[in-house]
Amino acid sequence: MPFRRYLGIASGLLGWMPQTFWKSTPHEFFASLEQRDKANSPDEKSESEEDFSQFRAKLERAKVI
């Protein structure tokens, strides 16, 4: 694994301190990187925005809001 490159990505793109990178699992690193890309994509709604929209629609149907 190119740890040096991944550390650079974690520091530069994600703003992680080296300690955070070394304590994270590969899954945590790649999930964070994926979410960063989604958050910076102007064309797609993020997963959390869609979840919130669905949740709000359920509340409106239940006449809670």
Short mmCIF file of C-alpha atoms in Angstrom, two decimals:
data_model
loop_
_atom_site.label_atom_id
_atom_site.label_comp_id
_atom_site.label_asym_id
_atom_site.label_seq_id
_atom_site.Cartn_x
_atom_site.Cartn_y
_atom_site.Cartn_z
CA MET A 1 0.00 0.00 0.00
CA PRO A 2 1.30 3.47 -0.83
CA PHE A 3 1.04 4.77 2.77
CA ARG A 4 3.03 7.91 2.01
CA ARG A 5 0.59 8.88 -0.74
CA TYR A 6 -2.44 8.10 1.44
CA LEU A 7 -1.02 10.16 4.28
CA GLY A 8 -0.64 13.09 1.86
CA ILE A 9 -4.25 12.72 0.76
CA ALA A 10 -5.46 12.51 4.36
CA SER A 11 -3.48 15.62 5.33
CA GLY A 12 -4.07 17.71 2.23
CA LEU A 13 -7.61 16.84 1.20
CA LEU A 14 -9.24 15.69 4.41
CA GLY A 15 -7.38 17.97 6.81
CA TRP A 16 -6.40 15.07 9.06
CA MET A 17 -3.47 15.21 11.43
CA PRO A 18 -0.97 12.34 10.95
CA GLN A 19 -2.11 10.76 14.22
CA THR A 20 -5.68 10.60 12.90
CA PHE A 21 -4.52 8.91 9.71
CA TRP A 22 -2.42 6.30 11.51
CA LYS A 23 -5.23 5.49 13.96
CA SER A 24 -7.86 5.11 11.21
CA THR A 25 -8.74 1.90 9.42
CA PRO A 26 -8.54 1.66 5.62
CA HIS A 27 -12.35 1.60 5.58
CA GLU A 28 -12.55 4.86 7.57
CA PHE A 29 -10.00 6.52 5.29
CA PHE A 30 -11.71 5.55 2.03
CA ALA A 31 -15.21 6.27 3.38
CA SER A 32 -14.07 9.76 4.42
CA LEU A 33 -12.51 10.35 1.04
CA GLU A 34 -15.67 9.16 -0.71
CA GLN A 35 -17.88 11.46 1.38
CA ARG A 36 -15.58 14.40 0.68
CA ASP A 37 -15.93 13.77 -3.04
CA LYS A 38 -19.72 13.52 -2.77
CA ALA A 39 -19.90 16.72 -0.72
CA ASN A 40 -17.88 18.59 -3.35
CA SER A 41 -19.86 17.28 -6.32
CA PRO A 42 -22.22 20.06 -7.47
CA ASP A 43 -24.28 17.75 -9.69
CA GLU A 44 -25.38 15.16 -7.14
CA LYS A 45 -27.36 15.43 -3.96
CA SER A 46 -25.53 13.95 -1.05
CA GLU A 47 -26.93 10.84 0.56
CA SER A 48 -27.72 12.74 3.75
CA GLU A 49 -29.67 15.40 1.82
CA GLU A 50 -31.80 12.67 0.22
CA ASP A 51 -32.33 11.00 3.59
CA PHE A 52 -33.40 14.31 5.11
CA SER A 53 -35.81 15.00 2.24
CA GLN A 54 -37.42 11.59 2.68
CA PHE A 55 -37.63 12.05 6.45
CA ARG A 56 -39.21 15.50 6.05
CA ALA A 57 -41.76 14.11 3.57
CA LYS A 58 -42.75 11.41 6.08
CA LEU A 59 -43.22 14.05 8.78
CA GLU A 60 -45.36 16.15 6.44
CA ARG A 61 -47.54 13.15 5.52
CA ALA A 62 -47.99 12.43 9.22
CA LYS A 63 -48.92 16.11 9.69
CA VAL A 64 -46.21 16.54 12.30
CA ILE A 65 -44.83 19.62 10.53
#
